[in-house]
């Protein structure tokens, strides 16, 4: 009722808490990058660059399946079936344990090949290897921490997991300087693993021993139900696949950059700019995710006019935000990058990226808003198709053509990203107009 009576303010009520939660994580990533880049060196950032796609695959699959878990738990609670909700929560934890074992085995056997195939050499490969295999130890704590948050979100408690994860991030920031000072890049990874372990222990204490949540995790009476697991997969896999495509895109782009004139400098710059541009994505992801909820509610209530109102409001303010970020990155990247890197070549490559990507930012925003609106109308596959077109078919293909086949300068890699973002925004806008035409016929 409140959302229907005031859709515009509802968008901000949903978005702002999410922005604050994501900001804590973004600040940690930036501080971590600055410590590693300034204290250890740009080669360590190149190492991080080749580790990140592998970690992103793990996180993407976990977040995707976690969203499936949140949905089925929320639906079960809505049906007033606590026993079923408890079973979904227990299956989620079991899934987390199995996934952890699978990822650790793959990491141990294929880890070095994954890192070297992206162009990591000599010193940067050693940094990547130290960071990757230390992080691998913390895989169960990271996965189960995300799944505990998904379970609590399913029962409607978003504040408690945000506080716990916020505490873990602050702890990570505190641990970073002393551990990096003594153990280098292994120390940076160790700080993350320790904080993930403590977050995991807090979640176990809250949900298992203190029993503070509505749901009950009681594995003594656990009964395996294949259908419950399949329901989590059915909802979670489309979301996980979109994240997986982005991970494959990062992996491929590292290979493309490894064919440029200064491969390791290019990978280091790409890893750094990705973490900096995450600042821009926080408000856009938060607003577009909230838009899914509102569009879904208005669509379910057959209030189609409210979809138009909230969509136009959303487009207006996200384009203002994204254009502001674009201008900021374009004119101030030469001041931002030296905070994280002390190598002129890497800084220059980073500046060349922002000089081109700054123009892509409004198009990224429009594409994200359109695809999320379509998702709110109950169709998840368009987002997956648009992501696949943007990342793999256009960006990676063009990047490979320009850099590997035509041996063009690195600016052509960034130009490929710009072209892919413009194309995706056009496709998603046309797709949304097509969906709206179908709405008018209802």
Tab-separated table of C-alpha atoms in Angstrom:
chain	number	residue	atom	x	y	z
A	1	UNK	CA	0.000	0.000	0.000
A	2	UNK	CA	2.773	2.424	0.994
A	3	UNK	CA	4.708	1.639	-2.220
A	4	UNK	CA	1.615	2.179	-4.383
A	5	UNK	CA	0.665	5.471	-2.696
A	6	UNK	CA	4.152	6.979	-3.126
A	7	UNK	CA	6.257	5.058	-5.699
A	8	UNK	CA	8.981	7.715	-6.062
A	9	UNK	CA	9.898	7.944	-2.359
A	10	UNK	CA	9.584	4.133	-2.071
A	11	UNK	CA	12.399	3.777	-4.639
A	12	UNK	CA	14.756	5.737	-2.355
A	13	UNK	CA	13.572	3.982	0.831
A	14	UNK	CA	14.544	0.661	-0.736
A	15	UNK	CA	17.740	1.918	-2.420
A	16	UNK	CA	19.521	3.973	0.257
A	17	UNK	CA	20.034	1.168	2.880
A	18	UNK	CA	21.413	-1.046	0.081
A	19	UNK	CA	23.760	1.766	-1.046
A	20	UNK	CA	25.090	2.176	2.511
A	21	UNK	CA	25.704	-1.573	2.858
A	22	UNK	CA	27.517	-1.796	-0.493
A	23	UNK	CA	29.533	1.372	0.227
A	24	UNK	CA	31.236	-0.269	3.226
A	25	UNK	CA	32.429	-3.110	0.976
A	26	UNK	CA	33.520	-0.670	-1.771
A	27	UNK	CA	35.533	1.421	0.713
A	28	UNK	CA	37.269	-1.750	1.915
A	29	UNK	CA	38.136	-2.750	-1.679
A	30	UNK	CA	39.615	0.688	-2.374
A	31	UNK	CA	41.640	0.770	0.871
A	32	UNK	CA	42.869	-2.786	0.201
A	33	UNK	CA	43.906	-1.769	-3.352
A	34	UNK	CA	45.725	1.343	-2.057
A	35	UNK	CA	47.654	-0.676	0.565
A	36	UNK	CA	48.664	-3.355	-1.948
A	37	UNK	CA	49.488	-0.907	-4.767
A	38	UNK	CA	51.484	1.564	-2.677
A	39	UNK	CA	53.153	-0.798	-0.147
A	40	UNK	CA	53.819	-3.892	-2.266
A	41	UNK	CA	53.832	-2.534	-5.842
A	42	UNK	CA	51.966	-2.534	-9.139
A	43	UNK	CA	53.074	-6.128	-9.867
A	44	UNK	CA	50.944	-7.180	-6.886
A	45	UNK	CA	47.960	-5.370	-8.466
A	46	UNK	CA	48.622	-7.290	-11.697
A	47	UNK	CA	48.548	-10.458	-9.562
A	48	UNK	CA	45.219	-9.385	-8.054
A	49	UNK	CA	43.926	-8.727	-11.577
A	50	UNK	CA	44.326	-12.365	-12.625
A	51	UNK	CA	42.990	-13.705	-9.301
A	52	UNK	CA	39.813	-11.604	-9.390
A	53	UNK	CA	37.969	-13.448	-12.249
A	54	UNK	CA	38.332	-16.776	-10.374
A	55	UNK	CA	37.082	-15.249	-7.097
A	56	UNK	CA	34.288	-13.491	-8.992
A	57	UNK	CA	33.130	-16.850	-10.408
A	58	UNK	CA	32.891	-18.277	-6.864
A	59	UNK	CA	31.078	-15.179	-5.559
A	60	UNK	CA	28.799	-14.975	-8.619
A	61	UNK	CA	27.600	-18.579	-8.315
A	62	UNK	CA	27.168	-18.160	-4.536
A	63	UNK	CA	25.221	-14.870	-4.783
A	64	UNK	CA	23.076	-16.289	-7.609
A	65	UNK	CA	22.121	-19.451	-5.691
A	66	UNK	CA	21.751	-17.320	-2.540
A	67	UNK	CA	19.101	-15.218	-4.293
A	68	UNK	CA	17.279	-18.448	-5.155
A	69	UNK	CA	17.405	-19.484	-1.502
A	70	UNK	CA	16.103	-16.068	-0.353
A	71	UNK	CA	13.134	-16.340	-2.748
A	72	UNK	CA	12.028	-19.883	-1.805
A	73	UNK	CA	12.392	-19.171	1.936
A	74	UNK	CA	10.365	-15.937	1.601
A	75	UNK	CA	7.669	-17.795	-0.380
A	76	UNK	CA	7.487	-20.566	2.261
A	77	UNK	CA	7.160	-18.025	5.083
A	78	UNK	CA	4.467	-16.239	3.037
A	79	UNK	CA	2.617	-19.599	2.857
A	80	UNK	CA	3.012	-19.826	6.681
A	81	UNK	CA	4.923	-23.090	6.214
A	82	UNK	CA	7.806	-22.788	8.705
A	83	UNK	CA	8.836	-26.435	8.373
A	84	UNK	CA	9.340	-26.008	4.624
A	85	UNK	CA	11.267	-22.717	5.150
A	86	UNK	CA	13.520	-24.473	7.706
A	87	UNK	CA	14.163	-27.270	5.201
A	88	UNK	CA	15.136	-24.754	2.485
A	89	UNK	CA	17.538	-23.054	4.936
A	90	UNK	CA	19.143	-26.392	5.873
A	91	UNK	CA	19.505	-27.373	2.193
A	92	UNK	CA	21.149	-23.992	1.543
A	93	UNK	CA	23.807	-24.683	4.213
A	94	UNK	CA	24.362	-28.203	2.820
A	95	UNK	CA	24.759	-26.705	-0.667
A	96	UNK	CA	27.319	-24.230	0.736
A	97	UNK	CA	29.431	-27.054	2.188
A	98	UNK	CA	29.336	-29.055	-1.095
A	99	UNK	CA	30.183	-25.970	-3.205
A	100	UNK	CA	33.120	-25.146	-0.886
A	101	UNK	CA	34.594	-28.633	-1.327
A	102	UNK	CA	34.157	-28.470	-5.146
A	103	UNK	CA	35.762	-25.008	-5.436
A	104	UNK	CA	38.696	-25.951	-3.175
A	105	UNK	CA	39.422	-29.115	-5.200
A	106	UNK	CA	39.236	-27.190	-8.527
A	107	UNK	CA	41.415	-24.403	-7.080
A	108	UNK	CA	44.091	-26.797	-5.825
A	109	UNK	CA	44.344	-28.727	-9.105
A	110	UNK	CA	43.756	-25.967	-11.676
A	111	UNK	CA	44.659	-22.773	-9.771
A	112	UNK	CA	48.117	-22.264	-11.278
A	113	UNK	CA	46.841	-22.899	-14.827
A	114	UNK	CA	43.978	-20.409	-14.318
A	115	UNK	CA	46.432	-17.701	-13.201
A	116	UNK	CA	49.142	-18.301	-15.822
A	117	UNK	CA	46.657	-18.551	-18.719
A	118	UNK	CA	45.699	-14.869	-18.197
A	119	UNK	CA	49.245	-13.632	-18.753
A	120	UNK	CA	50.627	-13.510	-15.180
A	121	UNK	CA	54.397	-13.896	-15.356
A	122	UNK	CA	57.334	-14.070	-12.918
A	123	UNK	CA	56.756	-11.649	-10.014
A	124	UNK	CA	53.065	-10.946	-10.678
A	125	UNK	CA	52.407	-14.725	-10.962
A	126	UNK	CA	54.037	-15.292	-7.548
A	127	UNK	CA	51.869	-12.538	-6.027
A	128	UNK	CA	48.761	-13.987	-7.687
A	129	UNK	CA	49.588	-17.495	-6.468
A	130	UNK	CA	50.201	-16.342	-2.854
A	131	UNK	CA	46.933	-14.377	-2.790
A	132	UNK	CA	44.820	-17.035	-4.548
A	133	UNK	CA	45.872	-20.048	-2.455
A	134	UNK	CA	45.538	-18.095	0.812
A	135	UNK	CA	42.032	-16.948	-0.206
A	136	UNK	CA	41.157	-20.547	-1.137
A	137	UNK	CA	41.434	-21.483	2.575
A	138	UNK	CA	38.638	-19.007	3.362
A	139	UNK	CA	36.286	-20.252	0.598
A	140	UNK	CA	33.902	-22.137	2.982
A	141	UNK	CA	33.593	-19.096	5.279
A	142	UNK	CA	32.928	-16.738	2.360
A	143	UNK	CA	30.289	-19.021	0.762
A	144	UNK	CA	28.504	-19.867	4.026
A	145	UNK	CA	28.619	-16.203	5.121
A	146	UNK	CA	26.786	-15.211	1.896
A	147	UNK	CA	24.285	-18.073	2.348
A	148	UNK	CA	23.569	-17.134	5.991
A	149	UNK	CA	22.796	-13.606	4.781
A	150	UNK	CA	20.497	-15.028	2.075
A	151	UNK	CA	18.612	-17.118	4.668
A	152	UNK	CA	18.103	-14.112	6.978
A	153	UNK	CA	17.032	-11.950	4.010
A	154	UNK	CA	14.462	-14.640	3.123
A	155	UNK	CA	12.807	-14.203	6.498
A	156	UNK	CA	12.813	-10.414	6.000
A	157	UNK	CA	15.783	-9.488	8.204
A	158	UNK	CA	18.168	-7.395	6.089
A	159	UNK	CA	19.568	-5.227	8.898
A	160	UNK	CA	21.239	-7.950	11.006
A	161	UNK	CA	23.291	-9.485	8.130
A	162	UNK	CA	24.256	-5.955	6.978
A	163	UNK	CA	25.560	-5.161	10.495
A	164	UNK	CA	27.484	-8.462	10.707
A	165	UNK	CA	29.030	-8.049	7.237
A	166	UNK	CA	29.758	-4.363	7.983
A	167	UNK	CA	31.626	-5.438	11.132
A	168	UNK	CA	33.585	-8.010	9.069
A	169	UNK	CA	34.579	-5.333	6.535
A	170	UNK	CA	35.747	-2.904	9.246
A	171	UNK	CA	37.731	-5.729	10.881
A	172	UNK	CA	39.323	-6.478	7.486
A	173	UNK	CA	40.359	-2.819	7.103
A	174	UNK	CA	41.917	-2.846	10.619
A	175	UNK	CA	43.812	-6.111	9.974
A	176	UNK	CA	45.107	-5.071	6.526
A	177	UNK	CA	47.983	-2.661	7.484
A	178	UNK	CA	49.790	-4.844	10.083
A	179	UNK	CA	49.368	-8.096	8.124
A	180	UNK	CA	50.467	-6.502	4.808
A	181	UNK	CA	53.444	-4.889	6.575
A	182	UNK	CA	54.631	-8.294	7.883
A	183	UNK	CA	53.451	-10.786	5.238
A	184	UNK	CA	52.945	-8.746	2.035
A	185	UNK	CA	50.152	-9.888	-0.271
A	186	UNK	CA	49.638	-13.068	1.775
A	187	UNK	CA	48.835	-10.734	4.666
A	188	UNK	CA	46.157	-8.940	2.598
A	189	UNK	CA	44.522	-12.290	1.769
A	190	UNK	CA	44.901	-13.473	5.395
A	191	UNK	CA	43.115	-10.338	6.665
A	192	UNK	CA	40.173	-11.197	4.395
A	193	UNK	CA	40.118	-14.880	5.445
A	194	UNK	CA	40.264	-14.016	9.180
A	195	UNK	CA	37.404	-11.499	8.870
A	196	UNK	CA	35.326	-13.996	6.815
A	197	UNK	CA	35.925	-16.672	9.486
A	198	UNK	CA	34.799	-14.338	12.293
A	199	UNK	CA	31.675	-13.311	10.312
A	200	UNK	CA	30.918	-17.038	9.820
A	201	UNK	CA	31.291	-17.710	13.583
A	202	UNK	CA	28.960	-14.774	14.411
A	203	UNK	CA	26.308	-16.084	11.989
A	204	UNK	CA	26.575	-19.631	13.444
A	205	UNK	CA	26.256	-18.238	16.995
A	206	UNK	CA	23.202	-16.115	16.083
A	207	UNK	CA	21.358	-18.769	14.066
A	208	UNK	CA	22.362	-22.092	15.635
A	209	UNK	CA	23.306	-21.485	19.276
A	210	UNK	CA	21.414	-18.302	20.225
A	211	UNK	CA	18.510	-19.131	17.890
A	212	UNK	CA	17.809	-15.425	17.283
A	213	UNK	CA	16.256	-15.959	13.869
A	214	UNK	CA	12.723	-17.089	13.011
A	215	UNK	CA	14.093	-20.083	11.110
A	216	UNK	CA	15.554	-23.102	12.902
A	217	UNK	CA	18.654	-24.939	11.681
A	218	UNK	CA	18.399	-28.423	13.178
A	219	UNK	CA	20.483	-30.953	11.271
A	220	UNK	CA	19.702	-33.791	13.706
A	221	UNK	CA	16.292	-34.187	12.069
A	222	UNK	CA	17.457	-33.191	8.591
A	223	UNK	CA	15.817	-35.006	5.671
A	224	UNK	CA	17.287	-34.557	2.203
A	225	UNK	CA	14.693	-33.361	-0.323
A	226	UNK	CA	15.836	-33.260	-3.951
A	227	UNK	CA	12.894	-31.042	-4.946
A	228	UNK	CA	13.897	-28.359	-2.426
A	229	UNK	CA	17.401	-28.253	-3.868
A	230	UNK	CA	16.031	-28.094	-7.438
A	231	UNK	CA	13.765	-25.148	-6.501
A	232	UNK	CA	16.799	-23.187	-5.228
A	233	UNK	CA	18.645	-23.999	-8.479
A	234	UNK	CA	15.670	-23.092	-10.693
A	235	UNK	CA	15.482	-19.529	-9.344
A	236	UNK	CA	19.177	-19.022	-8.584
A	237	UNK	CA	20.860	-20.328	-11.744
A	238	UNK	CA	19.757	-17.524	-14.190
A	239	UNK	CA	21.201	-14.919	-11.800
A	240	UNK	CA	24.360	-17.008	-11.273
A	241	UNK	CA	24.831	-17.358	-15.053
A	242	UNK	CA	24.759	-13.563	-15.555
A	243	UNK	CA	27.517	-13.192	-12.940
A	244	UNK	CA	29.390	-16.117	-14.528
A	245	UNK	CA	29.347	-14.378	-17.934
A	246	UNK	CA	30.855	-11.244	-16.361
A	247	UNK	CA	33.585	-13.407	-14.778
A	248	UNK	CA	34.335	-15.048	-18.129
A	249	UNK	CA	34.475	-11.531	-19.638
A	250	UNK	CA	37.053	-10.415	-17.043
A	251	UNK	CA	39.064	-13.594	-17.624
A	252	UNK	CA	39.016	-13.095	-21.430
A	253	UNK	CA	39.904	-9.425	-21.133
A	254	UNK	CA	42.962	-10.273	-19.030
A	255	UNK	CA	44.068	-12.624	-21.840
A	256	UNK	CA	43.467	-9.829	-24.407
A	257	UNK	CA	45.461	-7.334	-22.278
A	258	UNK	CA	48.288	-9.883	-21.950
A	259	UNK	CA	48.797	-9.450	-25.735
A	260	UNK	CA	49.377	-5.663	-25.497
A	261	UNK	CA	52.758	-3.850	-25.468
A	262	UNK	CA	52.942	-3.743	-21.616
A	263	UNK	CA	50.872	-6.795	-20.575
A	264	UNK	CA	51.398	-6.808	-16.799
A	265	UNK	CA	51.041	-3.015	-16.524
A	266	UNK	CA	47.787	-3.252	-18.512
A	267	UNK	CA	46.401	-6.016	-16.242
A	268	UNK	CA	47.415	-4.040	-13.122
A	269	UNK	CA	45.711	-0.882	-14.469
A	270	UNK	CA	42.561	-2.824	-15.448
A	271	UNK	CA	42.323	-4.411	-11.974
A	272	UNK	CA	42.691	-0.986	-10.312
A	273	UNK	CA	40.198	0.918	-12.475
A	274	UNK	CA	37.650	-1.862	-11.935
A	275	UNK	CA	37.801	-1.304	-8.194
A	276	UNK	CA	37.606	2.491	-8.562
A	277	UNK	CA	34.650	2.413	-10.980
A	278	UNK	CA	32.794	0.214	-8.472
A	279	UNK	CA	31.971	3.510	-6.693
A	280	UNK	CA	29.786	4.425	-9.692
A	281	UNK	CA	28.062	1.046	-9.762
A	282	UNK	CA	26.926	1.207	-6.095
A	283	UNK	CA	24.066	3.733	-6.528
A	284	UNK	CA	23.108	2.346	-9.961
A	285	UNK	CA	22.957	-1.306	-8.770
A	286	UNK	CA	21.062	-0.280	-5.595
A	287	UNK	CA	18.452	1.790	-7.482
A	288	UNK	CA	18.003	-0.745	-10.312
A	289	UNK	CA	17.674	-3.658	-7.825
A	290	UNK	CA	15.007	-1.706	-5.888
A	291	UNK	CA	13.283	-1.041	-9.215
A	292	UNK	CA	12.830	-4.818	-9.714
A	293	UNK	CA	10.869	-5.006	-6.432
A	294	UNK	CA	8.628	-2.011	-7.241
A	295	UNK	CA	7.982	-2.996	-10.878
A	296	UNK	CA	7.142	-6.540	-9.700
A	297	UNK	CA	4.681	-5.194	-7.104
A	298	UNK	CA	3.009	-2.768	-9.531
A	299	UNK	CA	2.836	-5.447	-12.233
A	300	UNK	CA	1.246	-7.898	-9.780
A	301	UNK	CA	-1.256	-5.229	-8.663
A	302	UNK	CA	-1.960	-4.344	-12.361
A	303	UNK	CA	-0.959	-0.708	-11.645
A	304	UNK	CA	0.839	-0.308	-14.987
A	305	UNK	CA	0.767	3.503	-14.845
A	306	UNK	CA	2.910	3.383	-11.670
A	307	UNK	CA	5.561	1.351	-13.560
A	308	UNK	CA	5.903	4.272	-16.000
A	309	UNK	CA	6.088	6.832	-13.169
A	310	UNK	CA	8.793	5.026	-11.182
A	311	UNK	CA	10.757	4.068	-14.335
A	312	UNK	CA	10.928	7.681	-15.638
A	313	UNK	CA	11.883	8.900	-12.136
A	314	UNK	CA	14.581	6.210	-11.977
A	315	UNK	CA	16.003	6.994	-15.451
A	316	UNK	CA	16.110	10.745	-14.694
A	317	UNK	CA	18.096	10.451	-11.458
A	318	UNK	CA	20.378	7.563	-12.478
A	319	UNK	CA	21.399	9.450	-15.639
A	320	UNK	CA	22.187	12.540	-13.525
A	321	UNK	CA	24.279	10.368	-11.158
A	322	UNK	CA	26.049	8.470	-13.965
A	323	UNK	CA	26.824	11.603	-16.000
A	324	UNK	CA	28.299	13.227	-12.871
A	325	UNK	CA	30.527	10.184	-12.314
A	326	UNK	CA	31.539	10.213	-15.984
A	327	UNK	CA	32.622	13.867	-15.779
A	328	UNK	CA	34.441	13.205	-12.471
A	329	UNK	CA	36.370	10.188	-13.802
A	330	UNK	CA	37.245	11.960	-17.069
A	331	UNK	CA	38.689	15.098	-15.462
A	332	UNK	CA	40.128	13.718	-12.200
A	333	UNK	CA	41.442	10.221	-13.011
A	334	UNK	CA	44.992	11.649	-13.135
A	335	UNK	CA	44.579	12.623	-9.455
A	336	UNK	CA	42.724	9.469	-8.328
A	337	UNK	CA	45.042	6.775	-9.745
A	338	UNK	CA	48.281	7.865	-7.979
A	339	UNK	CA	46.500	7.173	-4.642
A	340	UNK	CA	46.581	3.477	-5.567
A	341	UNK	CA	49.608	3.104	-7.858
A	342	UNK	CA	53.153	4.507	-7.846
A	343	UNK	CA	54.107	3.496	-11.389
A	344	UNK	CA	53.750	6.057	-14.214
A	345	UNK	CA	53.095	3.491	-16.997
A	346	UNK	CA	50.255	1.844	-15.043
A	347	UNK	CA	48.764	5.266	-14.154
A	348	UNK	CA	48.855	6.348	-17.823
A	349	UNK	CA	47.046	3.162	-18.902
A	350	UNK	CA	44.446	3.748	-16.165
A	351	UNK	CA	43.904	7.342	-17.361
A	352	UNK	CA	43.487	6.133	-20.977
A	353	UNK	CA	40.781	3.726	-19.720
A	354	UNK	CA	38.803	6.436	-17.902
A	355	UNK	CA	39.159	8.832	-20.877
A	356	UNK	CA	37.082	6.367	-22.904
A	357	UNK	CA	34.969	4.519	-20.295
A	358	UNK	CA	33.636	7.839	-18.883
A	359	UNK	CA	31.520	8.148	-22.057
A	360	UNK	CA	30.157	4.591	-21.563
A	361	UNK	CA	28.801	5.204	-18.045
A	362	UNK	CA	25.373	6.704	-19.024
A	363	UNK	CA	24.847	3.842	-21.516
A	364	UNK	CA	25.716	1.214	-18.852
A	365	UNK	CA	23.118	2.881	-16.604
A	366	UNK	CA	20.358	2.890	-19.235
A	367	UNK	CA	21.033	-0.762	-20.102
A	368	UNK	CA	20.932	-1.796	-16.437
A	369	UNK	CA	17.679	0.092	-15.723
A	370	UNK	CA	15.922	-1.329	-18.813
A	371	UNK	CA	17.005	-4.948	-18.196
A	372	UNK	CA	16.063	-4.755	-14.476
A	373	UNK	CA	12.625	-3.361	-15.387
A	374	UNK	CA	12.075	-6.322	-17.736
A	375	UNK	CA	13.151	-8.618	-14.872
A	376	UNK	CA	10.568	-6.930	-12.612
A	377	UNK	CA	7.925	-7.823	-15.229
A	378	UNK	CA	8.755	-11.471	-14.471
A	379	UNK	CA	11.280	-12.228	-17.231
A	380	UNK	CA	14.818	-13.066	-16.119
A	381	UNK	CA	16.221	-14.359	-19.448
A	382	UNK	CA	16.487	-10.926	-21.205
A	383	UNK	CA	19.021	-9.738	-18.594
A	384	UNK	CA	21.063	-12.887	-19.194
A	385	UNK	CA	20.905	-12.449	-23.003
A	386	UNK	CA	21.792	-8.715	-22.848
A	387	UNK	CA	24.731	-9.424	-20.487
A	388	UNK	CA	25.964	-12.163	-22.828
A	389	UNK	CA	25.688	-9.855	-25.873
A	390	UNK	CA	27.476	-6.975	-24.140
A	391	UNK	CA	30.287	-8.890	-22.432
A	392	UNK	CA	31.093	-11.879	-24.639
A	393	UNK	CA	29.733	-11.296	-28.147
A	394	UNK	CA	30.525	-7.575	-28.525
A	395	UNK	CA	33.157	-6.472	-25.961
A	396	UNK	CA	35.420	-9.560	-25.904
A	397	UNK	CA	35.067	-10.272	-29.629
A	398	UNK	CA	35.910	-6.681	-30.629
A	399	UNK	CA	38.730	-6.497	-28.065
A	400	UNK	CA	40.219	-9.730	-29.418
A	401	UNK	CA	39.882	-8.505	-33.018
A	402	UNK	CA	41.524	-5.113	-32.370
A	403	UNK	CA	44.313	-6.210	-29.989
A	404	UNK	CA	45.166	-9.815	-30.888
A	405	UNK	CA	44.377	-9.907	-34.629
A	406	UNK	CA	44.982	-6.291	-35.713
A	407	UNK	CA	47.663	-5.496	-33.083
A	408	UNK	CA	46.094	-2.102	-32.276
A	409	UNK	CA	47.078	0.066	-29.230
A	410	UNK	CA	45.424	-0.608	-25.849
A	411	UNK	CA	42.925	2.261	-26.338
A	412	UNK	CA	41.103	-0.013	-28.803
A	413	UNK	CA	40.417	-2.474	-25.947
A	414	UNK	CA	38.673	0.336	-24.042
A	415	UNK	CA	36.877	1.428	-27.233
A	416	UNK	CA	35.476	-2.122	-27.535
A	417	UNK	CA	33.952	-1.773	-24.049
A	418	UNK	CA	32.384	1.587	-25.030
A	419	UNK	CA	30.865	0.108	-28.230
A	420	UNK	CA	29.466	-2.870	-26.260
A	421	UNK	CA	27.845	-0.566	-23.660
A	422	UNK	CA	26.209	1.628	-26.351
A	423	UNK	CA	24.944	-1.482	-28.206
A	424	UNK	CA	23.550	-3.065	-25.006
A	425	UNK	CA	21.689	0.144	-24.083
A	426	UNK	CA	20.048	0.305	-27.554
A	427	UNK	CA	19.056	-3.396	-27.450
A	428	UNK	CA	17.694	-3.236	-23.871
A	429	UNK	CA	15.728	-0.017	-24.606
A	430	UNK	CA	14.073	-1.551	-27.695
A	431	UNK	CA	13.341	-4.765	-25.735
A	432	UNK	CA	11.709	-2.759	-22.909
A	433	UNK	CA	9.541	-0.792	-25.386
A	434	UNK	CA	8.458	-4.137	-26.882
A	435	UNK	CA	7.496	-5.429	-23.393
A	436	UNK	CA	5.563	-2.213	-22.670
A	437	UNK	CA	3.591	-2.622	-25.909
A	438	UNK	CA	2.538	-6.073	-24.704
A	439	UNK	CA	1.499	-4.513	-21.363
A	440	UNK	CA	-0.810	-2.038	-23.110
A	441	UNK	CA	-2.663	-4.936	-24.733
A	442	UNK	CA	-3.463	-6.492	-21.335
